[in-house]
PDB file of C-alpha atoms in Angstrom:
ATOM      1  CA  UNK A 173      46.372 180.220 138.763  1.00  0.00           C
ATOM      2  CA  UNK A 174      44.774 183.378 139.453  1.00  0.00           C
ATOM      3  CA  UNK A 175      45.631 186.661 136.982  1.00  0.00           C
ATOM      4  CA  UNK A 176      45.216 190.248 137.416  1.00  0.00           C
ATOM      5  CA  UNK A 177      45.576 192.071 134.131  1.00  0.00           C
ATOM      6  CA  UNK A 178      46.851 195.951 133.751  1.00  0.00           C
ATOM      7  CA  UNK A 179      43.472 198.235 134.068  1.00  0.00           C
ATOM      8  CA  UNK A 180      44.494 201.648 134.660  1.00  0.00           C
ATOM      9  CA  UNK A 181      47.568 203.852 135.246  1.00  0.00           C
ATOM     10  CA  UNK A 182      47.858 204.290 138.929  1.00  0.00           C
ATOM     11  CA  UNK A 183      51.192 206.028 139.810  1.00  0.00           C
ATOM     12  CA  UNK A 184      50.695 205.698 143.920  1.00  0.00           C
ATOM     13  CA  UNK A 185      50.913 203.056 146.744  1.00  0.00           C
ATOM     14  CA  UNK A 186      46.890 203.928 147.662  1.00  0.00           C
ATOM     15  CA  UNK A 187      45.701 202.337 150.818  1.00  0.00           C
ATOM     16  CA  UNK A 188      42.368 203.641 149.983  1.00  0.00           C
ATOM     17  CA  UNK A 189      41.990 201.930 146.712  1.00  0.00           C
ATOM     18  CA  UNK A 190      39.698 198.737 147.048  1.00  0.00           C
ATOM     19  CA  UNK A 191      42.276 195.684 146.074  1.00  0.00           C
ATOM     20  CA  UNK A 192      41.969 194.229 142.660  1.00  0.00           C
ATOM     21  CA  UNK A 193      42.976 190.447 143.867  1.00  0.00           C
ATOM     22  CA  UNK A 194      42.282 188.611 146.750  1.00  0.00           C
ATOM     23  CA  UNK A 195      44.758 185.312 147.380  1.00  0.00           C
ATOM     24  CA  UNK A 196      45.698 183.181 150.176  1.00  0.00           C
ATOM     25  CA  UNK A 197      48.988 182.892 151.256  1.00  0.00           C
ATOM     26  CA  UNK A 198      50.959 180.690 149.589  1.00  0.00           C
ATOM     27  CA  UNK A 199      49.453 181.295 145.926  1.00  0.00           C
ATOM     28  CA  UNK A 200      50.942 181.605 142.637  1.00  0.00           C
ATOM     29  CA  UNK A 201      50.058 184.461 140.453  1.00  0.00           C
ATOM     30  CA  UNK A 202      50.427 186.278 137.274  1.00  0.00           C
ATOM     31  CA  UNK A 203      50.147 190.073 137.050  1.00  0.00           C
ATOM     32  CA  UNK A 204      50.164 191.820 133.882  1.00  0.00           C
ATOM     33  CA  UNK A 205      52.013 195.358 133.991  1.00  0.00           C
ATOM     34  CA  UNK A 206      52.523 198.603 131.391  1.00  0.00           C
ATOM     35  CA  UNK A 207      56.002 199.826 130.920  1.00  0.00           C
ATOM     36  CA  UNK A 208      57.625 202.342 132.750  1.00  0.00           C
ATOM     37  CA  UNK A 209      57.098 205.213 129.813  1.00  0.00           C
ATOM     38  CA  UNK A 210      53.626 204.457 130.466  1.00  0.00           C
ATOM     39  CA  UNK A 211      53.155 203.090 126.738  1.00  0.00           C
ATOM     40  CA  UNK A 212      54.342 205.880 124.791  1.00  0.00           C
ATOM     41  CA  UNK A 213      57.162 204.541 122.762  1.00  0.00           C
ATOM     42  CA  UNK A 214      55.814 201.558 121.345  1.00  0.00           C
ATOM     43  CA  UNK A 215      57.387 201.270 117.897  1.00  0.00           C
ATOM     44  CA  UNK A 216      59.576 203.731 115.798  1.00  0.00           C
ATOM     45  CA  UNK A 217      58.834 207.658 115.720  1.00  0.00           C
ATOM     46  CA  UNK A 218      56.739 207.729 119.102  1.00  0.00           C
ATOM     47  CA  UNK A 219      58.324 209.879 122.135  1.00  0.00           C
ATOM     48  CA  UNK A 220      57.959 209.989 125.674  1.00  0.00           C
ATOM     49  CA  UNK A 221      56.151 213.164 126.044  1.00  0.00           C
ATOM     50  CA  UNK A 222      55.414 213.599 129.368  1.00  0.00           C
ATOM     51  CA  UNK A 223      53.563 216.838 128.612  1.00  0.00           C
ATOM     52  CA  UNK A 224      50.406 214.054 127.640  1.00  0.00           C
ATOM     53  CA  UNK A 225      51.699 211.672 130.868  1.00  0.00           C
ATOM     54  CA  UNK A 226      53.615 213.818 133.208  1.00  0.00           C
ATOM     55  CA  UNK A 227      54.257 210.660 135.420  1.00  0.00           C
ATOM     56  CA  UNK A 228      56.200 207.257 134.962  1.00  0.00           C
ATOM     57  CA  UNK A 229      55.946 203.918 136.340  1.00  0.00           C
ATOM     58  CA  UNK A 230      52.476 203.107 136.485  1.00  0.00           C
ATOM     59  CA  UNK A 231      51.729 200.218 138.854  1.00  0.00           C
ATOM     60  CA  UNK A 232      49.382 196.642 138.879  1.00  0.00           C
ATOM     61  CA  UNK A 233      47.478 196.428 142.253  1.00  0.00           C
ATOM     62  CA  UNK A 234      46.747 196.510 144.855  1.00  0.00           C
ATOM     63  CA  UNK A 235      46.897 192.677 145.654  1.00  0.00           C
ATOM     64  CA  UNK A 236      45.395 192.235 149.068  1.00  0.00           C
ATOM     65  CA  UNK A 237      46.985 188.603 150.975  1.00  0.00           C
ATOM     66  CA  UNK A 238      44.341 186.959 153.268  1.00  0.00           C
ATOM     67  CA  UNK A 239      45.632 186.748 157.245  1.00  0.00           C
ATOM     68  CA  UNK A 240      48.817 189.889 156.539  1.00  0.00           C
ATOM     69  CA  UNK A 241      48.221 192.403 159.249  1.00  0.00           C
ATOM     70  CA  UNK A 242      50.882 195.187 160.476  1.00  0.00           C
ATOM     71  CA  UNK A 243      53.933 193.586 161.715  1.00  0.00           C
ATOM     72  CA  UNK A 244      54.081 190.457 159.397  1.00  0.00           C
ATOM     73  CA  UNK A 245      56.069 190.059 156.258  1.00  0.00           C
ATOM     74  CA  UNK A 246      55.483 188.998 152.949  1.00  0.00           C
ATOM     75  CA  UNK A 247      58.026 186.293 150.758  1.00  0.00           C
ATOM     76  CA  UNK A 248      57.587 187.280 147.355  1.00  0.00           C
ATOM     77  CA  UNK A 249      59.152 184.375 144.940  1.00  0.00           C
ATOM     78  CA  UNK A 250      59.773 185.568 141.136  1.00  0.00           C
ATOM     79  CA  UNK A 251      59.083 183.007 139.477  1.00  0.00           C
ATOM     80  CA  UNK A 252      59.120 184.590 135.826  1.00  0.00           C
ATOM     81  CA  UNK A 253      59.124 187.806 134.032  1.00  0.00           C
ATOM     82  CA  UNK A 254      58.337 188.080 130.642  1.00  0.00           C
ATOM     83  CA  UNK A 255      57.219 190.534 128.044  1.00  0.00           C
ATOM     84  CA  UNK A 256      53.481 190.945 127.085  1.00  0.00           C
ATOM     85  CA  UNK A 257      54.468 191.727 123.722  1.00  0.00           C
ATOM     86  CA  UNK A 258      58.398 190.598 122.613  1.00  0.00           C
ATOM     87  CA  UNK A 259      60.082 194.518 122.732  1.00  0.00           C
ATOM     88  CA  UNK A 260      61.491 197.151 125.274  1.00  0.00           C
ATOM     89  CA  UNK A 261      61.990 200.714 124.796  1.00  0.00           C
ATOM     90  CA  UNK A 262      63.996 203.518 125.961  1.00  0.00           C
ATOM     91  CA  UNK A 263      65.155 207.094 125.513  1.00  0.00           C
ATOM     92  CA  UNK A 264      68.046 209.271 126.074  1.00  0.00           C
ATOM     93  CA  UNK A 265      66.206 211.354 129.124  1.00  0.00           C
ATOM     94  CA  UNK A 266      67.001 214.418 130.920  1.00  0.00           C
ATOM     95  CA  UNK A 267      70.707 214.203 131.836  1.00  0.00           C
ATOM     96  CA  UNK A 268      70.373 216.511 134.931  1.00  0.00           C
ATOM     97  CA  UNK A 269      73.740 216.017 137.158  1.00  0.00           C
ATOM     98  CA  UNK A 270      75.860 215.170 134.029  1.00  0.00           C
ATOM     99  CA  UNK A 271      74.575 218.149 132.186  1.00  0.00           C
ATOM    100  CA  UNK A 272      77.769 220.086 133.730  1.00  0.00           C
ATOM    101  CA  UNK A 273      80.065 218.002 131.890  1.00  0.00           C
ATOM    102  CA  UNK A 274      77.842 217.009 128.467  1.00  0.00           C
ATOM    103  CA  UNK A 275      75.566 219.842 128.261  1.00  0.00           C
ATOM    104  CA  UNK A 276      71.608 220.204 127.712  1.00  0.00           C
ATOM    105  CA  UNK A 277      71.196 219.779 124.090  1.00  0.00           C
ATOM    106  CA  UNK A 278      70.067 216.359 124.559  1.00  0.00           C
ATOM    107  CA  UNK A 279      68.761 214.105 121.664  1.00  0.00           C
ATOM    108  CA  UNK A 280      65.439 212.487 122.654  1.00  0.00           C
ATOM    109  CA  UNK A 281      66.566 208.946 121.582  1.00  0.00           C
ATOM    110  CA  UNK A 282      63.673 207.199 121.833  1.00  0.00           C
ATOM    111  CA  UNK A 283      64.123 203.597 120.301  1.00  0.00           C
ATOM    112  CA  UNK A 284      62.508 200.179 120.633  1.00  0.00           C
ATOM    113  CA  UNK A 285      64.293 196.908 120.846  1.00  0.00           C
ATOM    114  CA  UNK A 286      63.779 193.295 120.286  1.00  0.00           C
ATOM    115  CA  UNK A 287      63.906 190.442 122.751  1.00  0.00           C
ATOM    116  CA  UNK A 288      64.465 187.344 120.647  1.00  0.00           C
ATOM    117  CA  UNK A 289      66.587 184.534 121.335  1.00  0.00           C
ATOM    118  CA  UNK A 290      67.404 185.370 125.132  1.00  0.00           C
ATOM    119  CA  UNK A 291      68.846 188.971 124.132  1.00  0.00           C
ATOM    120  CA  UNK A 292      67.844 192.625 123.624  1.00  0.00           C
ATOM    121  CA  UNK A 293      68.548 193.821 120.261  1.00  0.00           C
ATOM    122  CA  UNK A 294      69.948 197.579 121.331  1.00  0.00           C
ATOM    123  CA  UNK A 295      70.967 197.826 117.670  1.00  0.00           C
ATOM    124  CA  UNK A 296      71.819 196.193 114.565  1.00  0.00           C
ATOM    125  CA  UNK A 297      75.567 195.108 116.409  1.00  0.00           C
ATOM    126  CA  UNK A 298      74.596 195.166 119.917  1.00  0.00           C
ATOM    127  CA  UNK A 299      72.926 192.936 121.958  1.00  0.00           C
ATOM    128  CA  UNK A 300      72.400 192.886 125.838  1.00  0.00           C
ATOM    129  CA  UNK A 301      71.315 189.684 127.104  1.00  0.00           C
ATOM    130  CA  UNK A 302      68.282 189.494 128.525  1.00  0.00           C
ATOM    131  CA  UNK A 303      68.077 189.978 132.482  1.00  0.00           C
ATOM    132  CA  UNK A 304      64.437 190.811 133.324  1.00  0.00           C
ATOM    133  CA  UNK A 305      63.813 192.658 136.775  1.00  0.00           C
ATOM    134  CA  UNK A 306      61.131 194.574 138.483  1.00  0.00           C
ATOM    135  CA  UNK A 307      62.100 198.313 139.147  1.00  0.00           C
ATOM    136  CA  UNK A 308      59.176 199.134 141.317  1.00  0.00           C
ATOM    137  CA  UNK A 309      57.212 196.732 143.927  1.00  0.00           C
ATOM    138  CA  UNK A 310      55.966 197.636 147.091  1.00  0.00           C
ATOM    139  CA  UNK A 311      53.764 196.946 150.112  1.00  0.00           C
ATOM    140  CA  UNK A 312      50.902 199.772 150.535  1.00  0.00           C
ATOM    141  CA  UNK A 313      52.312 202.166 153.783  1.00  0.00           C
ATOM    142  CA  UNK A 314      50.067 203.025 156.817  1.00  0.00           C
ATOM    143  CA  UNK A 315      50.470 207.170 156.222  1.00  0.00           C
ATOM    144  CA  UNK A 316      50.729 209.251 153.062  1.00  0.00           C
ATOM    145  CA  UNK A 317      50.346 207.733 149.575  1.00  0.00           C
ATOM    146  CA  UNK A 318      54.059 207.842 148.396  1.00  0.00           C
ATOM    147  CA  UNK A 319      54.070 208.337 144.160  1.00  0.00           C
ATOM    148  CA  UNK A 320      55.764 205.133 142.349  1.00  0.00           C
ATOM    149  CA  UNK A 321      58.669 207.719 141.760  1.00  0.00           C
ATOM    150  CA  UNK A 322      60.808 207.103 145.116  1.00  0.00           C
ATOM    151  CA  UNK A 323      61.695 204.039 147.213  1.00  0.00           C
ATOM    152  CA  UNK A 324      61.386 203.508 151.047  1.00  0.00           C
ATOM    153  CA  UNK A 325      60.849 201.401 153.911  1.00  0.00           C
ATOM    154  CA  UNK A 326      57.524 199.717 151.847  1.00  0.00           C
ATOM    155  CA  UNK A 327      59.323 198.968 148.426  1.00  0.00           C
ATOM    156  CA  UNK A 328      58.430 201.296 145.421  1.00  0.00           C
ATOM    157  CA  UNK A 329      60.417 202.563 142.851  1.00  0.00           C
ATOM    158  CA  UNK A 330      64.071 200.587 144.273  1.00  0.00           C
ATOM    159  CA  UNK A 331      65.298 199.717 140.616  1.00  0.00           C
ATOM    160  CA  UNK A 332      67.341 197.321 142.185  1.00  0.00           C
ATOM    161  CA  UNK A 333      68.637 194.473 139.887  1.00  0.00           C
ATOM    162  CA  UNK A 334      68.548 191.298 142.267  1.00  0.00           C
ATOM    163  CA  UNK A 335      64.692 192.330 142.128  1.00  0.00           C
ATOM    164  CA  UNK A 336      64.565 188.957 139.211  1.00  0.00           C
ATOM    165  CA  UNK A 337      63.593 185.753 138.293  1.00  0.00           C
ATOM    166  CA  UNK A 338      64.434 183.016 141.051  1.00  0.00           C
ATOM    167  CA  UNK A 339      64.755 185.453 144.176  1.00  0.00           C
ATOM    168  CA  UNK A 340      62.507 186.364 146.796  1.00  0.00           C
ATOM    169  CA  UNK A 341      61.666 189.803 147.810  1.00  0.00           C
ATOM    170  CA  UNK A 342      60.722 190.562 151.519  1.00  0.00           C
ATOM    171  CA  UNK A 343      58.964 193.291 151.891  1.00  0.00           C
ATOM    172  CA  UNK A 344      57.073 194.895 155.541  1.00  0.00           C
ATOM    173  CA  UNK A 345      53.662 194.796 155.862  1.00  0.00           C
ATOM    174  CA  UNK A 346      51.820 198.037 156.667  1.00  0.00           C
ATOM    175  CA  UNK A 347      48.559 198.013 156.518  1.00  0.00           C
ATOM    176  CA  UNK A 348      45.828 195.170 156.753  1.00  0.00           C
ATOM    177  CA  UNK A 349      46.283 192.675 153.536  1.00  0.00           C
ATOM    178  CA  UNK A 350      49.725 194.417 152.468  1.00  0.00           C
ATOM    179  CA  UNK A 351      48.198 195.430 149.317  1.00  0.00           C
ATOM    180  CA  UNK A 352      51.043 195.159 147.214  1.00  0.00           C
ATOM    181  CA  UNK A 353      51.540 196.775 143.909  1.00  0.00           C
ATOM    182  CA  UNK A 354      54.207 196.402 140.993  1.00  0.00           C
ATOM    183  CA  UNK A 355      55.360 197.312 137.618  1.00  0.00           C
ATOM    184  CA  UNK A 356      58.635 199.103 135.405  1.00  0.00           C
ATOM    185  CA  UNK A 357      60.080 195.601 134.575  1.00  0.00           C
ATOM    186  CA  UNK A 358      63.094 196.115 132.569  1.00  0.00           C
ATOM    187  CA  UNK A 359      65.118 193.403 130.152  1.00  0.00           C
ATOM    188  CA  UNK A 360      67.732 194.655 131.261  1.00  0.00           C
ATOM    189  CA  UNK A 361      69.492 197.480 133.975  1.00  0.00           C
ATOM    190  CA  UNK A 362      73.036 198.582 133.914  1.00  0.00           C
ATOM    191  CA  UNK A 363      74.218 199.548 137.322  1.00  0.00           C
ATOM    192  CA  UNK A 364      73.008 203.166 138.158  1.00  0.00           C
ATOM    193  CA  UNK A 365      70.162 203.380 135.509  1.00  0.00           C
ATOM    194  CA  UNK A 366      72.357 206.276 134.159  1.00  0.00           C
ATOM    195  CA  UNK A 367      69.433 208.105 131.878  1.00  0.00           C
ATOM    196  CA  UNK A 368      66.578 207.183 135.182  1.00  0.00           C
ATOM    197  CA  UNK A 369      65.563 204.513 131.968  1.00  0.00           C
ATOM    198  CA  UNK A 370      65.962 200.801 131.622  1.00  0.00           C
ATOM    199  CA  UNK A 371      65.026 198.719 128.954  1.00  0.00           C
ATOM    200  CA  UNK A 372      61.621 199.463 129.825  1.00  0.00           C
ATOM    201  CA  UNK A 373      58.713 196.622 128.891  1.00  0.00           C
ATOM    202  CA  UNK A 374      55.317 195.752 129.120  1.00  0.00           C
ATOM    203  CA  UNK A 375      55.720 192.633 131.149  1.00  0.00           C
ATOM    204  CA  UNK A 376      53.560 189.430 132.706  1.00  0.00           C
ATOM    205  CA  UNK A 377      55.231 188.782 136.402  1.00  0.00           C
ATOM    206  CA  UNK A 378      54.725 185.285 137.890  1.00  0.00           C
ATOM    207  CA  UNK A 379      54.785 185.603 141.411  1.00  0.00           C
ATOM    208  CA  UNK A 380      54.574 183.081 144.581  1.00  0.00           C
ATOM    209  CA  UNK A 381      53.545 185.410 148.115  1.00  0.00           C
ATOM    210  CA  UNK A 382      53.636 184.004 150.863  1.00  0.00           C
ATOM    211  CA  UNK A 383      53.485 185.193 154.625  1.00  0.00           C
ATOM    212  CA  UNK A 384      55.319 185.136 157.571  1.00  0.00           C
ATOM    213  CA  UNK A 385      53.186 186.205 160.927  1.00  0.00           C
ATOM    214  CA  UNK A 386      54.513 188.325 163.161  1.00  0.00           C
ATOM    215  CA  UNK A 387      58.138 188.797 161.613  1.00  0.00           C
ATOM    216  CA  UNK A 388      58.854 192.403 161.577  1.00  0.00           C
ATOM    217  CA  UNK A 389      61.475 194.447 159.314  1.00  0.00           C
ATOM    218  CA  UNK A 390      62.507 198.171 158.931  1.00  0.00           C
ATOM    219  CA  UNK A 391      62.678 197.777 154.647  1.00  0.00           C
ATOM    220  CA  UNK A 392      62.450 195.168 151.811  1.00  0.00           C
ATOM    221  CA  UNK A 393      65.151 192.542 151.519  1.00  0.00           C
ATOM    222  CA  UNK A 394      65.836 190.021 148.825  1.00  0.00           C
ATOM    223  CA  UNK A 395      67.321 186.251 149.059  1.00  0.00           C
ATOM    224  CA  UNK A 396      68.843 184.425 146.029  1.00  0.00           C
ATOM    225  CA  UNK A 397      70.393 180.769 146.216  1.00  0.00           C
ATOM    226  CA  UNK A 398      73.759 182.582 146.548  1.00  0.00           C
ATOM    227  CA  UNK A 399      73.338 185.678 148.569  1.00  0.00           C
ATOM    228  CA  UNK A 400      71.276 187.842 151.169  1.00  0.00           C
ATOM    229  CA  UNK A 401      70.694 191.302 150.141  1.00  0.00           C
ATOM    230  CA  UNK A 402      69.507 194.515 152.251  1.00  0.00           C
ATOM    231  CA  UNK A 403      68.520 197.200 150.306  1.00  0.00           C
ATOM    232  CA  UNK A 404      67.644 201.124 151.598  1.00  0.00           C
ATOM    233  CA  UNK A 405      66.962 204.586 149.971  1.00  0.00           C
ATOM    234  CA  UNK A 406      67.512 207.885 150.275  1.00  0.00           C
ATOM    235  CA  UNK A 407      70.366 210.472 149.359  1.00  0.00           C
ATOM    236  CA  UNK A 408      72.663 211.387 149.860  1.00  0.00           C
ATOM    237  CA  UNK A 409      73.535 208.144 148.326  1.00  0.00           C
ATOM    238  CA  UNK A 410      76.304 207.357 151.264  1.00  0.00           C
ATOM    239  CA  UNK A 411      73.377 207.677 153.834  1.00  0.00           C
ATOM    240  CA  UNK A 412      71.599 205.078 151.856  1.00  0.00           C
ATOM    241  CA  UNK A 413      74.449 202.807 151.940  1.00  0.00           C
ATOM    242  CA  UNK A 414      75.532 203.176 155.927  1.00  0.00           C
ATOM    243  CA  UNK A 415      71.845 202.240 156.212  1.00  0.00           C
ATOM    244  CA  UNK A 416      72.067 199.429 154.175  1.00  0.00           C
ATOM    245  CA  UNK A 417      75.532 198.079 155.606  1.00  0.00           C
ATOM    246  CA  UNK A 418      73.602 198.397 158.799  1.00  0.00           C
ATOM    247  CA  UNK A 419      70.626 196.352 158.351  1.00  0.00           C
ATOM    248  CA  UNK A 420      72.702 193.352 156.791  1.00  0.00           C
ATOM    249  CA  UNK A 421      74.882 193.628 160.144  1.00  0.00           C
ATOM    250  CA  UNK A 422      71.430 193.515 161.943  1.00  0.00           C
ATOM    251  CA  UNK A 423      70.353 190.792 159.429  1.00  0.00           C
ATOM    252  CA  UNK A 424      73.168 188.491 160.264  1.00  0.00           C
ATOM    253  CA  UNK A 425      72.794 189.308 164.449  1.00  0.00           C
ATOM    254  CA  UNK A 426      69.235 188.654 164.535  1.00  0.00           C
ATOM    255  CA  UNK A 427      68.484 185.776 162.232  1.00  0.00           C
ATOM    256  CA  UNK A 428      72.230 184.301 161.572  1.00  0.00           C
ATOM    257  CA  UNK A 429      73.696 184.246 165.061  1.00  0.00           C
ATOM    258  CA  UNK A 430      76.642 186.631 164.156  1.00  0.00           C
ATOM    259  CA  UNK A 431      77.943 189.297 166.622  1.00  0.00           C
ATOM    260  CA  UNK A 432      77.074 192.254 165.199  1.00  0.00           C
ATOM    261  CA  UNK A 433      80.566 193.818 165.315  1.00  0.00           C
ATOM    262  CA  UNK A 434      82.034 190.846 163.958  1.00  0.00           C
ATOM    263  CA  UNK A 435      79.465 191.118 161.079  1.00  0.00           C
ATOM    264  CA  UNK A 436      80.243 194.557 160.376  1.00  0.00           C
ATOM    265  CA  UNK A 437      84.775 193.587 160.157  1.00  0.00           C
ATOM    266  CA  UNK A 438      83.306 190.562 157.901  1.00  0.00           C
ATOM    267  CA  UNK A 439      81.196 193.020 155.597  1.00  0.00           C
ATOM    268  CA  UNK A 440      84.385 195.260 155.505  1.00  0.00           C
ATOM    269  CA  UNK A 441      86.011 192.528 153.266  1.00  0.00           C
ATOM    270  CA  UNK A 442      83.857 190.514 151.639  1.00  0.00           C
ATOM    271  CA  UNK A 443      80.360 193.084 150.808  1.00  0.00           C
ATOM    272  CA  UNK A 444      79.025 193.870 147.331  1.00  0.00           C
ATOM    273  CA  UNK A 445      77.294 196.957 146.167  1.00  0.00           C
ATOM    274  CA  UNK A 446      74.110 197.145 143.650  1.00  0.00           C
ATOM    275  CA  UNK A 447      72.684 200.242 142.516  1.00  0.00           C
ATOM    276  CA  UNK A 448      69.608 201.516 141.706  1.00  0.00           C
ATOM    277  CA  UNK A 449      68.934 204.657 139.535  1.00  0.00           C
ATOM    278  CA  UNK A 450      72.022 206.671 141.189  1.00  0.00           C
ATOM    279  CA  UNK A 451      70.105 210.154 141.810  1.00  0.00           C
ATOM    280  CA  UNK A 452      67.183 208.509 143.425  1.00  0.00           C
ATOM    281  CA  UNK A 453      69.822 207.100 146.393  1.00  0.00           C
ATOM    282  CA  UNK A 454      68.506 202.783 146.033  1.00  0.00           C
ATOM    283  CA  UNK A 455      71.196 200.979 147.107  1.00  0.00           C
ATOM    284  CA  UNK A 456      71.992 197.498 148.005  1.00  0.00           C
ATOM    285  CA  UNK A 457      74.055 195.816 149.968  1.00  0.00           C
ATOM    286  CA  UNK A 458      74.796 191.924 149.540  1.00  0.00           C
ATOM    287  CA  UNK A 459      76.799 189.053 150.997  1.00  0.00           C
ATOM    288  CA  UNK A 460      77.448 185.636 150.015  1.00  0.00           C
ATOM    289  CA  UNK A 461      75.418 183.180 151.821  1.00  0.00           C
ATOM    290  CA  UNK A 462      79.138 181.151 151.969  1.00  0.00           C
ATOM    291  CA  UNK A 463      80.134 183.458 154.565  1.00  0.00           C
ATOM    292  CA  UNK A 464      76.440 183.715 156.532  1.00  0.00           C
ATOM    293  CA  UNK A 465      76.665 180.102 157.313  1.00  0.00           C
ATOM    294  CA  UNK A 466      79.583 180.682 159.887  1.00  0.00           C
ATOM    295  CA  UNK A 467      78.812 182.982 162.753  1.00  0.00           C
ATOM    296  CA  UNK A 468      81.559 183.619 164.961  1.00  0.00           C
TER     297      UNK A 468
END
């Protein structure tokens, strides 16, 4: 099994970097990746000081997939995700939008936790269980070189939770080779990522990519054994989710054999949300494949 290690912080979907990995499609790999805080809180009494690292979520990449041209897309199977080094870490953060309510005198509350036994050790009486995801993977896009801060039509920072262990991402291929990137794993996400911080960790990602020529769509997608997922971007947040709701409706018409206004009554009652960070506008939209199986 090929394995691409963490080098360098890179904080941007660069076309123009020279890949780091070379597979075939099809391939297993493992990709090593720094935490979302870029390393800074490692064990008790460090802070996230972003006057030394002014940016967050460095990335592993790119990873360049033999035969992907524009137009294709790429299966991405997560096959494991596991921290490098048996911790996570987080801190309070800026509370912008809440600060109305709660104020700005804001506690830095960096801390590190545990992962033993399945579970994150938040503190001596809590414990989260352990639900590894990737916050930010993305294809490389044709124009501009978008930061690993926002997420779009290629991927990037989506902080979605169905982003885990057993699903497969489907992501648009841009540019020749895809040149995918990822990192920010968390051990864990509530919905909205509140504080903009998971349960950030240094993680190693096993991943299966594979390719499929010549199938073309407008954002990244995810499949588990128990639902299809669309997921879009943007804010406000409600433009994020009309887009959403739409491509699932164009999901189910194109692929599914549904009529797409008979898709869109069937999503009325039956639809699930997920959210990503709630200021950054990630949102996705999910059915259960129960109800995909009958188009009518």
């Amino acid at each position: 099994m090929k394995r691409l290690s963490f080098d360098s912080f890179q904080y941007e979907f660069n076309r123009q970097q020279e890949p780091r990995l070379h597979i075939e499609p099809g391939e297993t790999i493992q990709v090593e990746t720094e935490d979302a805080l870029s390393g800074q809180i490692r064990k008790a009494g460090d802070r996230r000081d972003k006057a030394k690292v002014p940016f967050s979520n460095p990335v592993t990449g790119p990873i360049y997939i033999s035969e992907a041209e524009p137009g294709d897309m790429l299966a991405i199977k997560i096959e494991a995700i596991e921290s490098r080094d048996g911790q996570c870490a987080t801190y309070t953060g800026n509370p912008k939008q809440l600060c109305q309510w709660l104020g700005t005198d804001v506690p830095d509350g960096a801390h590190v936790c545990p992962i033993e036994d399945g579970f994150v050790y938040w503190s001596e009486k809590i414990k989260i269980p352990y639900t590894p995801m990737l916050g930010c993977i993305g294809t490389t896009p044709a124009y501009g070189m978008p930061s690993t801060m926002p997420a779009g039509p290629h991927g990037g920072n989506m902080d979605i939770r169905e982003v885990t262990v057993g699903n497969t991402l489907y992501l648009p291929v841009f540019v020749t080779g895809g040149l995918l990137y990822l990192g920010d794993a968390h051990a864990a996400m509530g919905q909205g990522e509140l504080s903009a911080t998971g349960l950030e960790m240094a993680s190693q990602t096993a991943l299966t990519i594979d390719l499929v020529k010549g199938k073309t769509i407008a954002g990244p997608r995810i499949e588990s054994p128990e639902e299809i997922i669309t997921v879009a971007s943007g804010t406000p947040m409600e433009r994020a989710t009309a887009e959403a709701f739409a491509q699932m409706i164009l999901w189910l018409e194109a692929d599914y054999g549904w009529n797409r206004w008979r898709a869109y009554d069937l999503l009325t009652h039956v639809a699930e949300i997920s959210m990503g960070y709630y200021e950054g506008g990630g949102l996705a939209v999910k059915i259960a494949k129960q109800y995909v199986e009958y188009p009518s």
